[in-house]
Short mmCIF file of C-alpha atoms and ligand atoms in Angstrom, two decimals:
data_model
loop_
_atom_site.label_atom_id
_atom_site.label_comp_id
_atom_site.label_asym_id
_atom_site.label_seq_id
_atom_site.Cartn_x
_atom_site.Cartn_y
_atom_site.Cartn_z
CA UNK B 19 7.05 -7.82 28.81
CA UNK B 20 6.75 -5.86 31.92
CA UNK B 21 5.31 -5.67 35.08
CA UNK B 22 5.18 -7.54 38.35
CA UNK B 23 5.08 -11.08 38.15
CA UNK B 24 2.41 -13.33 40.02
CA UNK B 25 5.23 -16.19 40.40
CA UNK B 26 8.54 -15.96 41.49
CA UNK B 27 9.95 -17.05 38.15
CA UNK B 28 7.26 -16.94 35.38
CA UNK B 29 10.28 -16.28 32.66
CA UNK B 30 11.13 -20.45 33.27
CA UNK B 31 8.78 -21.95 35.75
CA UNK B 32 6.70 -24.38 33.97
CA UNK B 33 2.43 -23.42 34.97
CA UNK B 34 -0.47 -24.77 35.54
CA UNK B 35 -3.23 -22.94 34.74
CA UNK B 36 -6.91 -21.89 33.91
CA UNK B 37 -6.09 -20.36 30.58
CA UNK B 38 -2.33 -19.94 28.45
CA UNK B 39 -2.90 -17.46 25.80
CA UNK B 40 -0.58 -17.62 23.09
CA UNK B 41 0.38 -14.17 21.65
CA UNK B 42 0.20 -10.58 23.67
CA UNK B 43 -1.05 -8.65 20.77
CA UNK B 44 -4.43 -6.94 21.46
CA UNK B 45 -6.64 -9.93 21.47
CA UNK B 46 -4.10 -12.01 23.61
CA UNK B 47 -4.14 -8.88 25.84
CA UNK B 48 -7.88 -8.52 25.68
CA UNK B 49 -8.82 -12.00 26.50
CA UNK B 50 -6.11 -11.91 29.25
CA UNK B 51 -7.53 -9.26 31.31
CA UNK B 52 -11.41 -10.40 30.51
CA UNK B 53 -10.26 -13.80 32.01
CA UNK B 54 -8.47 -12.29 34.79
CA UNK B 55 -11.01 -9.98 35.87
CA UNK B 56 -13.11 -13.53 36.93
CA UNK B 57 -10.41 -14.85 39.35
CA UNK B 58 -8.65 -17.27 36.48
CA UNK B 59 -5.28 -18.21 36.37
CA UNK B 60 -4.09 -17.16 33.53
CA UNK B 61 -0.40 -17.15 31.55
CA UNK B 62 0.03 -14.97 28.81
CA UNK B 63 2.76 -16.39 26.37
CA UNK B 64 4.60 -14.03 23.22
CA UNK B 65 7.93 -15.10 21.45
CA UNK B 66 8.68 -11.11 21.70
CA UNK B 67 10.50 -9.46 23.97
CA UNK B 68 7.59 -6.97 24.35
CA UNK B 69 4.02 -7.30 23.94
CA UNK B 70 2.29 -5.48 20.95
CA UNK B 71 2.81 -7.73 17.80
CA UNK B 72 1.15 -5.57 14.97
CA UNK B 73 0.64 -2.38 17.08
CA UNK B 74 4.56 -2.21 16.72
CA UNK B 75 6.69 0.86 16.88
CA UNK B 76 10.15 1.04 16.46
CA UNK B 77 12.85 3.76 17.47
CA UNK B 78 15.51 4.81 15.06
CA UNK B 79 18.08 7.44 16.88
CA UNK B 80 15.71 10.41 18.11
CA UNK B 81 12.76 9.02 15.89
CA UNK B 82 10.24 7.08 16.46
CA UNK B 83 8.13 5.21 14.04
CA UNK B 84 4.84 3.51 13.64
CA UNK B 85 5.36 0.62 11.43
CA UNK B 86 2.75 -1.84 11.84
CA UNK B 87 -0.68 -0.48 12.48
CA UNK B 88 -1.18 3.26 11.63
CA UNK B 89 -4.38 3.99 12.87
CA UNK B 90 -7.83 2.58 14.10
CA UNK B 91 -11.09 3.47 13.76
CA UNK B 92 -14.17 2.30 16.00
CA UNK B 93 -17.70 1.01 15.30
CA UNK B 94 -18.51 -1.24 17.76
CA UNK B 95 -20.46 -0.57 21.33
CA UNK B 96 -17.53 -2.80 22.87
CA UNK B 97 -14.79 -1.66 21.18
CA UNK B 98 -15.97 2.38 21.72
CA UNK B 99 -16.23 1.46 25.31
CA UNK B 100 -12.56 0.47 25.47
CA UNK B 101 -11.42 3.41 23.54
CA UNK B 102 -13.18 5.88 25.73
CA UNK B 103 -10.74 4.55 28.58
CA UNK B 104 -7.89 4.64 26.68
CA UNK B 105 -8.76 8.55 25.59
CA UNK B 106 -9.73 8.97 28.93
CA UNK B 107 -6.11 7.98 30.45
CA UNK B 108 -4.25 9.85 27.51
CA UNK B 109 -2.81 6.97 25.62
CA UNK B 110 -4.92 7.46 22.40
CA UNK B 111 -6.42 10.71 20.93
CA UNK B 112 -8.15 11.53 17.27
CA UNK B 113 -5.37 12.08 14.40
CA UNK B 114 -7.87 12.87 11.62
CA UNK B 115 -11.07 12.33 10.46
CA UNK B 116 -9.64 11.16 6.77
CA UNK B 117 -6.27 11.91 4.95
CA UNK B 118 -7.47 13.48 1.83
CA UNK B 119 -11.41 14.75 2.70
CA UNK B 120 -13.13 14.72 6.18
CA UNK B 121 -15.61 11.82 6.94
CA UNK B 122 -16.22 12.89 9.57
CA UNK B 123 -15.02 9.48 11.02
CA UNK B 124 -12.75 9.71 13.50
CA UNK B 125 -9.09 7.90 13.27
CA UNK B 126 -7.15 7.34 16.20
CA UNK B 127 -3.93 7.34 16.68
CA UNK B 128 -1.87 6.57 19.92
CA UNK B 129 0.41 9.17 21.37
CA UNK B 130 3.55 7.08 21.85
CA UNK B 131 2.96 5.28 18.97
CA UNK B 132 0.69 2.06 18.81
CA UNK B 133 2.85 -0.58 20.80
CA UNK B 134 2.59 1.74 23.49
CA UNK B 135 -1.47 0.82 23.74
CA UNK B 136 -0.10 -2.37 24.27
CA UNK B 137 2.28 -1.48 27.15
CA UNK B 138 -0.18 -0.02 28.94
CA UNK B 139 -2.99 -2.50 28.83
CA UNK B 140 -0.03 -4.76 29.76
CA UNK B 141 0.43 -2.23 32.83
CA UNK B 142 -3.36 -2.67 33.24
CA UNK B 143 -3.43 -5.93 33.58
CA UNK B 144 -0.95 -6.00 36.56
CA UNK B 145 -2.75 -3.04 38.34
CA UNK B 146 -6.48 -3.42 38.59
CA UNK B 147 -6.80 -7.38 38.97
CA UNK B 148 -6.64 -9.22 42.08
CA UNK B 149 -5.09 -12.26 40.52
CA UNK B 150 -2.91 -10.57 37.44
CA UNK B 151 -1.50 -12.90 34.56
CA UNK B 152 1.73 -14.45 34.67
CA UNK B 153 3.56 -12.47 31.38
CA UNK B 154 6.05 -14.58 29.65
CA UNK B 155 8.30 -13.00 26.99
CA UNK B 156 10.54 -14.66 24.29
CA UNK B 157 8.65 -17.34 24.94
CA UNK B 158 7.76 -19.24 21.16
CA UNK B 159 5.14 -22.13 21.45
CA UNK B 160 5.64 -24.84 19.31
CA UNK B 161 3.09 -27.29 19.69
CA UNK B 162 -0.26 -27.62 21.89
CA UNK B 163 -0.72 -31.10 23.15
CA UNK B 164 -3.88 -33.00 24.68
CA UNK B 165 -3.23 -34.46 27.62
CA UNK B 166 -5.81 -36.42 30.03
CA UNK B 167 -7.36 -33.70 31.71
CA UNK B 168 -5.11 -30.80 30.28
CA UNK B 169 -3.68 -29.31 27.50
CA UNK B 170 0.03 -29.24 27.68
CA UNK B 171 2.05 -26.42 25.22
CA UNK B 172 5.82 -26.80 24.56
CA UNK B 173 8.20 -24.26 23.21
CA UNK B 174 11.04 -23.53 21.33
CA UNK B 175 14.35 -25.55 22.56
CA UNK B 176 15.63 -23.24 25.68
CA UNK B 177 12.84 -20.47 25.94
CA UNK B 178 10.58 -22.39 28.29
CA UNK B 179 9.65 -25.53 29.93
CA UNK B 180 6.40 -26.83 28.91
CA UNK B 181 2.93 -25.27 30.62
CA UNK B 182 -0.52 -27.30 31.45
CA UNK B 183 -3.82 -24.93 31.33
CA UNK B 184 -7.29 -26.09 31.15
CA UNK B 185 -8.06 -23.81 28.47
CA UNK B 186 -6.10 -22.26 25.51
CA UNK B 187 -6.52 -19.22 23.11
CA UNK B 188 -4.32 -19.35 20.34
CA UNK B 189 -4.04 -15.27 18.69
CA UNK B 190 -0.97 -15.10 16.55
CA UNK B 191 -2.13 -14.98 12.55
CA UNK B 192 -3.87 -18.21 11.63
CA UNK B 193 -1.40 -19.98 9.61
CA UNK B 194 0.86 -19.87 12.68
CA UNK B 195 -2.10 -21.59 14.96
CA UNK B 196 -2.47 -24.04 12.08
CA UNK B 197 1.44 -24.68 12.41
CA UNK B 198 0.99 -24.97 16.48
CA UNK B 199 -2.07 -27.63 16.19
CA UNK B 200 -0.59 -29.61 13.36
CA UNK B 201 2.45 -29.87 15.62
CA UNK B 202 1.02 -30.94 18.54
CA UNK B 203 -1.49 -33.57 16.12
CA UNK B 204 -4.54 -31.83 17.39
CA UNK B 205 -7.71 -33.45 15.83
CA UNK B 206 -10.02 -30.84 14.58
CA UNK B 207 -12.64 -30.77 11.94
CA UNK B 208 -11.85 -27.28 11.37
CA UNK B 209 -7.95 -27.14 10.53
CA UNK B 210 -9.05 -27.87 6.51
CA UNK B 211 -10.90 -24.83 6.82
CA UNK B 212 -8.49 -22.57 8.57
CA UNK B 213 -5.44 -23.74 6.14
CA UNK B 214 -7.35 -21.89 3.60
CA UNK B 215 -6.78 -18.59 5.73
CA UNK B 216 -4.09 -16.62 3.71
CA UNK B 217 -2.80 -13.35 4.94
CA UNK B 218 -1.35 -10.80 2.85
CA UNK B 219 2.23 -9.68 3.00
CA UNK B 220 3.18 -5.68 3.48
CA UNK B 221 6.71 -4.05 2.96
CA UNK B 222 7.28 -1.10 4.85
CA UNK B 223 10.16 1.25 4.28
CA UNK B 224 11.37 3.40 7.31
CA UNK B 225 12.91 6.75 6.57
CA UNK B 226 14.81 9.54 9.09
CA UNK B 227 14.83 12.87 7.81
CA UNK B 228 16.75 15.89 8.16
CA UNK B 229 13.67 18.16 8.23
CA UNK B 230 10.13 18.06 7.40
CA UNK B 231 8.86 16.21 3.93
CA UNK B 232 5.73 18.26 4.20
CA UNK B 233 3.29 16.13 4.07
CA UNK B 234 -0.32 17.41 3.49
CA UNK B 235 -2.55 17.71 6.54
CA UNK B 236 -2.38 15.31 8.98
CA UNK B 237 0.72 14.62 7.82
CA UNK B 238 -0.51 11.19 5.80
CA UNK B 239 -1.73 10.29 2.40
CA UNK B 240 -3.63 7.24 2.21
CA UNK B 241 -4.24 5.73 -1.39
CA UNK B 242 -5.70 2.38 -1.49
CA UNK B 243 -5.01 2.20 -5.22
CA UNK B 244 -2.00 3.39 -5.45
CA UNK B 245 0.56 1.21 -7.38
CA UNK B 246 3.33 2.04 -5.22
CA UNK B 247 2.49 3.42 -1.91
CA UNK B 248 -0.65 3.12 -0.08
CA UNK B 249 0.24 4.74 3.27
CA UNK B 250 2.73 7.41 3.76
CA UNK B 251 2.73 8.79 7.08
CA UNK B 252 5.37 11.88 8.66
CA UNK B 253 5.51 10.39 12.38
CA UNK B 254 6.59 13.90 13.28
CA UNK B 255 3.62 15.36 11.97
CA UNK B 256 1.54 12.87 13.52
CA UNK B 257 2.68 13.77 16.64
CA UNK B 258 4.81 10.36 18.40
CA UNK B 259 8.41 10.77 16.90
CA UNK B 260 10.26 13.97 17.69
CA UNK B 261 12.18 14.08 14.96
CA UNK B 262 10.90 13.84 11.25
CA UNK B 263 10.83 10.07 9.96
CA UNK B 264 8.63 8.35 7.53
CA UNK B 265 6.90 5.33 7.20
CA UNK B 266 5.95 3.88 3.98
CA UNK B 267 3.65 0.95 3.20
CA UNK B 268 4.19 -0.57 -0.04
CA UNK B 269 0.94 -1.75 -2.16
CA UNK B 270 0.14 -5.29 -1.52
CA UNK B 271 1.02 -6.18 -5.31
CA UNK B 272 4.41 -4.31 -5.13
CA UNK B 273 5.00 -6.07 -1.47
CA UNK B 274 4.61 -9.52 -3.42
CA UNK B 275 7.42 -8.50 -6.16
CA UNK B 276 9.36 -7.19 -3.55
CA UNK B 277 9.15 -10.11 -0.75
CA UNK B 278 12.05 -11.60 -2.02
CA UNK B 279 14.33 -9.44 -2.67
CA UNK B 280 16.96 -8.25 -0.55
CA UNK B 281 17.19 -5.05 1.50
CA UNK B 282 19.24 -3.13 -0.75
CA UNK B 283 17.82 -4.05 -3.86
CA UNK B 284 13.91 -3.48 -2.43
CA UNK B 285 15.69 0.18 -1.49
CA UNK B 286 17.09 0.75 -5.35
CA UNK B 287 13.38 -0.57 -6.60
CA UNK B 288 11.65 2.50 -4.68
CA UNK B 289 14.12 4.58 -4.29
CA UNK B 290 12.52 7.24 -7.22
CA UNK B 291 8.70 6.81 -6.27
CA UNK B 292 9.98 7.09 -2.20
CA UNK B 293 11.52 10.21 -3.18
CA UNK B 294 8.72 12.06 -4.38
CA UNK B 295 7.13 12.67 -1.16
CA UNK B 296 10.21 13.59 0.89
CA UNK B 297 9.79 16.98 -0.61
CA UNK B 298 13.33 17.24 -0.81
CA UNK B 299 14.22 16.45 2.72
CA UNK B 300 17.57 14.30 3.00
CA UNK B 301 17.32 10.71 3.84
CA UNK B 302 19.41 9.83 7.55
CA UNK B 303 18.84 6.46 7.76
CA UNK B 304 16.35 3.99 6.00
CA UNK B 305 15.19 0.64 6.79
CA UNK B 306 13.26 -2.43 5.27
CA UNK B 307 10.09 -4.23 8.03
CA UNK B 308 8.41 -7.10 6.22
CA UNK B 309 5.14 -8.22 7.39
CA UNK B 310 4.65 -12.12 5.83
CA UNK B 311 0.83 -11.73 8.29
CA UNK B 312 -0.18 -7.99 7.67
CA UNK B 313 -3.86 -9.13 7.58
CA UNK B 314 -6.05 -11.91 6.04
CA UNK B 315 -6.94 -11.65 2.91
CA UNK B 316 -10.61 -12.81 3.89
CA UNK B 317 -11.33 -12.74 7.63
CA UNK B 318 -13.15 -15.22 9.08
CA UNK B 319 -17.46 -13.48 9.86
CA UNK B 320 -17.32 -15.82 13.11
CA UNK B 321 -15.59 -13.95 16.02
CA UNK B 322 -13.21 -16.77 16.99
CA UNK B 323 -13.48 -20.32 16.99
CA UNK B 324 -13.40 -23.04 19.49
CA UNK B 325 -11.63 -25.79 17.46
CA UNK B 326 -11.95 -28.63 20.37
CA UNK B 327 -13.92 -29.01 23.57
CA UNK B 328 -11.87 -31.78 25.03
CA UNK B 329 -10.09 -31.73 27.56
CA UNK B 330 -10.73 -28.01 27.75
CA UNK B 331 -11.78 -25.66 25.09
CA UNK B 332 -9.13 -24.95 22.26
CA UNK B 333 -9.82 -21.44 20.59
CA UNK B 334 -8.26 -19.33 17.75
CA UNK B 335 -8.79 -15.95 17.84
CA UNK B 336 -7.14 -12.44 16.58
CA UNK B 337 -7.32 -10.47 13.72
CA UNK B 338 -8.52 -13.63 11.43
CA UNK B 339 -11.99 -12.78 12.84
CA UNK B 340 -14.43 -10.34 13.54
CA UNK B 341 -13.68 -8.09 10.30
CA UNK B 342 -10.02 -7.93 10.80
CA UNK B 343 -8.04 -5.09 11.81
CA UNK B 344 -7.07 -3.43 15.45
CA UNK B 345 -10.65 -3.04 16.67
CA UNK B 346 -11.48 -7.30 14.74
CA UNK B 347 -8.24 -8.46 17.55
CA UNK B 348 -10.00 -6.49 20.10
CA UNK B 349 -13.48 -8.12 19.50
CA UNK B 350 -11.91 -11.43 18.76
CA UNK B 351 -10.18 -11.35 22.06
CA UNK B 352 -13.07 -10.60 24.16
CA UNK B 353 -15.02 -13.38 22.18
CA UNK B 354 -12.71 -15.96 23.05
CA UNK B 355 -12.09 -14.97 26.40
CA UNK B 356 -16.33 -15.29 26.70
CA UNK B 357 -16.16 -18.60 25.01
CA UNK B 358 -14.18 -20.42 27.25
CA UNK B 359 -15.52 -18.99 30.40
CA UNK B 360 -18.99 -20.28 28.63
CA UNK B 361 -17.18 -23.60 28.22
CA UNK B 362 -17.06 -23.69 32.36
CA UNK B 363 -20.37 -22.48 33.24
C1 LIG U 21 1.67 -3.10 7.88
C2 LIG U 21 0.41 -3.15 8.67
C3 LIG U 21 -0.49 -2.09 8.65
C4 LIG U 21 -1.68 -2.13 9.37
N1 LIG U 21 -2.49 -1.04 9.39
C5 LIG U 21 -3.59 -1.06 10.18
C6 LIG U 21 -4.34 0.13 10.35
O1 LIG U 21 -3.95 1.21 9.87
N2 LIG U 21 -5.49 0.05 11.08
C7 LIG U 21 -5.89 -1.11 11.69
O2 LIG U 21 -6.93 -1.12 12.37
N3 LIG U 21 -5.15 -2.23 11.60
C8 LIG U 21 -4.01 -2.22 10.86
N4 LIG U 21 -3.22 -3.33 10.80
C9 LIG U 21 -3.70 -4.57 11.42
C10 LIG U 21 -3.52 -4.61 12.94
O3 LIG U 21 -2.21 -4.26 13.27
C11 LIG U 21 -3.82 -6.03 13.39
O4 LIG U 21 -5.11 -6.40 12.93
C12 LIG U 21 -3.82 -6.25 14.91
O5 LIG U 21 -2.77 -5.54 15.53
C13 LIG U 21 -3.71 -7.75 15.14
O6 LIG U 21 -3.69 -8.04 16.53
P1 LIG U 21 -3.66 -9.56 16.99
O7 LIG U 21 -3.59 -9.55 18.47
O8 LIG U 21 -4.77 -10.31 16.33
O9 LIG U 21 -2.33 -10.18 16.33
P2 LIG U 21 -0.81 -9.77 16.55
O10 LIG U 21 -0.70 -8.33 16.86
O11 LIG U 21 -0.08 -10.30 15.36
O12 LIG U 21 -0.38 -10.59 17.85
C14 LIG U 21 -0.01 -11.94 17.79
C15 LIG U 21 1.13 -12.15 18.78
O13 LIG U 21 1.46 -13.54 18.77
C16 LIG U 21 2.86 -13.67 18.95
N5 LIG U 21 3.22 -15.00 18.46
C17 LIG U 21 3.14 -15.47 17.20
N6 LIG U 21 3.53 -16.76 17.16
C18 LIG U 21 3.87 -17.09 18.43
C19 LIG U 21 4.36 -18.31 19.03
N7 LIG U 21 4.55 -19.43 18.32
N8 LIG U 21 4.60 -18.31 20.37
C20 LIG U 21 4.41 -17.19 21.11
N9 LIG U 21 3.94 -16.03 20.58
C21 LIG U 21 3.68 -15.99 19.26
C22 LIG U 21 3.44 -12.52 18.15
O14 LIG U 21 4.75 -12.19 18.60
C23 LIG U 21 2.43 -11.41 18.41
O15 LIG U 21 2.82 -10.58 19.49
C24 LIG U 21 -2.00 -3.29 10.12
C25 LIG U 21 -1.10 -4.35 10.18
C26 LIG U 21 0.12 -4.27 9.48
C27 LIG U 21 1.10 -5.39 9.61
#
């Protein structure tokens, strides 16, 4: 992650803070800069080497690919006030308003490809608060611990020495916070509940061109039932790779078939269907993503939950709540930022 640190060393030093956040995806990020902006101490935590986590683009030679999140759309007051900003500073602008009619709802798209929404907020985050968040990349918790008066997290052997906060907000997909609690033998009434929290898995395929595939206007086909393909998307034609590259999302049934199969055999099971929309176009290079937490099958109607009071309020938050989906982390981030800063009024 960049930007300037508030400690000498926040890569090793071990912290004490107000708040850890686990995960820098938007709701880590969201709930890191609500928290900051009231004076707390906070450290925000991601196994990655950059933040992002589903808003995730990936270069391949002169291309450059969205291969997580596509799009967003907006519906909230909240989350259409923190759009306008980003619109307003040039990071995100309207791709279409549908991919085979016009809604007339507007989807965005960001113009260096999602994980750079990320960057920036990250960037954000360092500029405009008087007491910033310590960023800590490549940093994987393992288990969150209560202590006396704190909780204490501990990582993965060599990334970091453990951290004490008064407060923590867990964001990476559910089953992963289940994994962090059950390790750390954190008693909660609610982990029954949130082991029931399945996500699905997504394939995506990642193809450089040689020219154009032609792609109908905006340069994406969306087909939700669609056996083999449900997004297609030229990220030339979208406007954030200079050079023509595809991404493909495979259908969540063909995903399942797929998930255990290796690369090249996943590539020989598509090959044919990928082929008819590369309108002829010769393939450069192609590669496999796999997603095992594209999204939860059923997200959670609560926007986060605060899982134990004691010593400080535990919360789980991200994309498992507030209807899922970039603008769901968003919401879910700012909710569990407001719920522990409830916790201390
Ligand atoms: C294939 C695909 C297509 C999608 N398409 C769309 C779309 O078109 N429109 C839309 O709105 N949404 C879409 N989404 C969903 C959207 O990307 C997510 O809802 C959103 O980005 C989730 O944000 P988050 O902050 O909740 O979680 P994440 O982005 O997953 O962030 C969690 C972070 O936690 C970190 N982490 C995990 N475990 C640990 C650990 N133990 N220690 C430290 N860090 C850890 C991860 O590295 C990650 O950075 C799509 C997602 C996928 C995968």
């Amino acid at each position: 992650m960049s930007g300037g640190p508030a400690t000498s060393s926040p890569q090793s030093e071990s912290q004490h803070v107000d708040c850890l956040i686990v995960g820098a995806g938007l709701a880590g990020l969201t709930a890191a800069r609500r928290l900051a902006s009231t004076g707390s101490r906070v450290l925000l935590v991601d196994k990655a080497k950059s933040p992002g986590g589903r808003l995730a683009t990936r270069r391949i030679g002169a291309a450059r690919l969205d291969h997580g999140a596509q799009f967003f759309t907006v519906r909230s007051a909240d989350f259409a006030a923190e759009v306008e900003t980003w619109v307003e500073d040039g990071v995100v602008d309207v791709w279409a308003h549908g991919f085979s009619d016009d809604d007339g709802h507007p989807r965005y798209r960001a113009v260096e490809g999602m994980s750079s929404i990320a960057k920036y907020l990250a960037g954000r985050l360092q500029s405009e608060l008087l007491r910033p968040p310590v960023h800590a990349s490549r940093a994987e918790a393992n288990a969150v611990m209560a202590g006396a008066d704190t909780w204490s997290v501990t990582y993965a052997a060599g990334s970091r020495e453990p951290d004490d906060a008064v407060a923590v907000i867990l964001t990476p997909p559910v089953p992963q916070c289940v994994e962090l609690l059950r390790s750390g033998v954190v008693a909660t009434p609610h982990l029954d509940d949130l082991e029931k929290i399945d996500y699905h898995k997504v394939v995506a395929i990642l193809v450089t061109l040689d020219r154009s595939p032609g792609l109908p206007e905006p340069g994406a086909i969306q087909q939700a039932d669609d056996p083999t393909f449900t997004f297609v998307a030229d990220n030339q034609a979208k406007g954030v790779s200079d050079a023509p590259a595809v991404t493909f999302h495979c259908a969540l049934e063909l995903s399942r078939q797929l998930w255990p199969l290796d690369d090249g055999n996943v590539l020989a099971h598509i090959h044919t269907d990928m082929r008819r929309y590369l309108g002829g176009a010769a393939v450069s290079e192609v590669q496999v993503k796999r997603w095992r937490y594209a999204g939860p099958v059923e997200p959670r109607p609560e926007p986060c939950l605060v899982v134990a009071e004691s010593p400080g309020p535990l919360v789980i938050a991200g994309d498992g709540f507030a209807g899922a989906k970039v603008e769901g982390a968003f919401l879910s981030g700012l909710a569990a930022a407001e719920a522990v800063l409830n916790n201390r009024r």
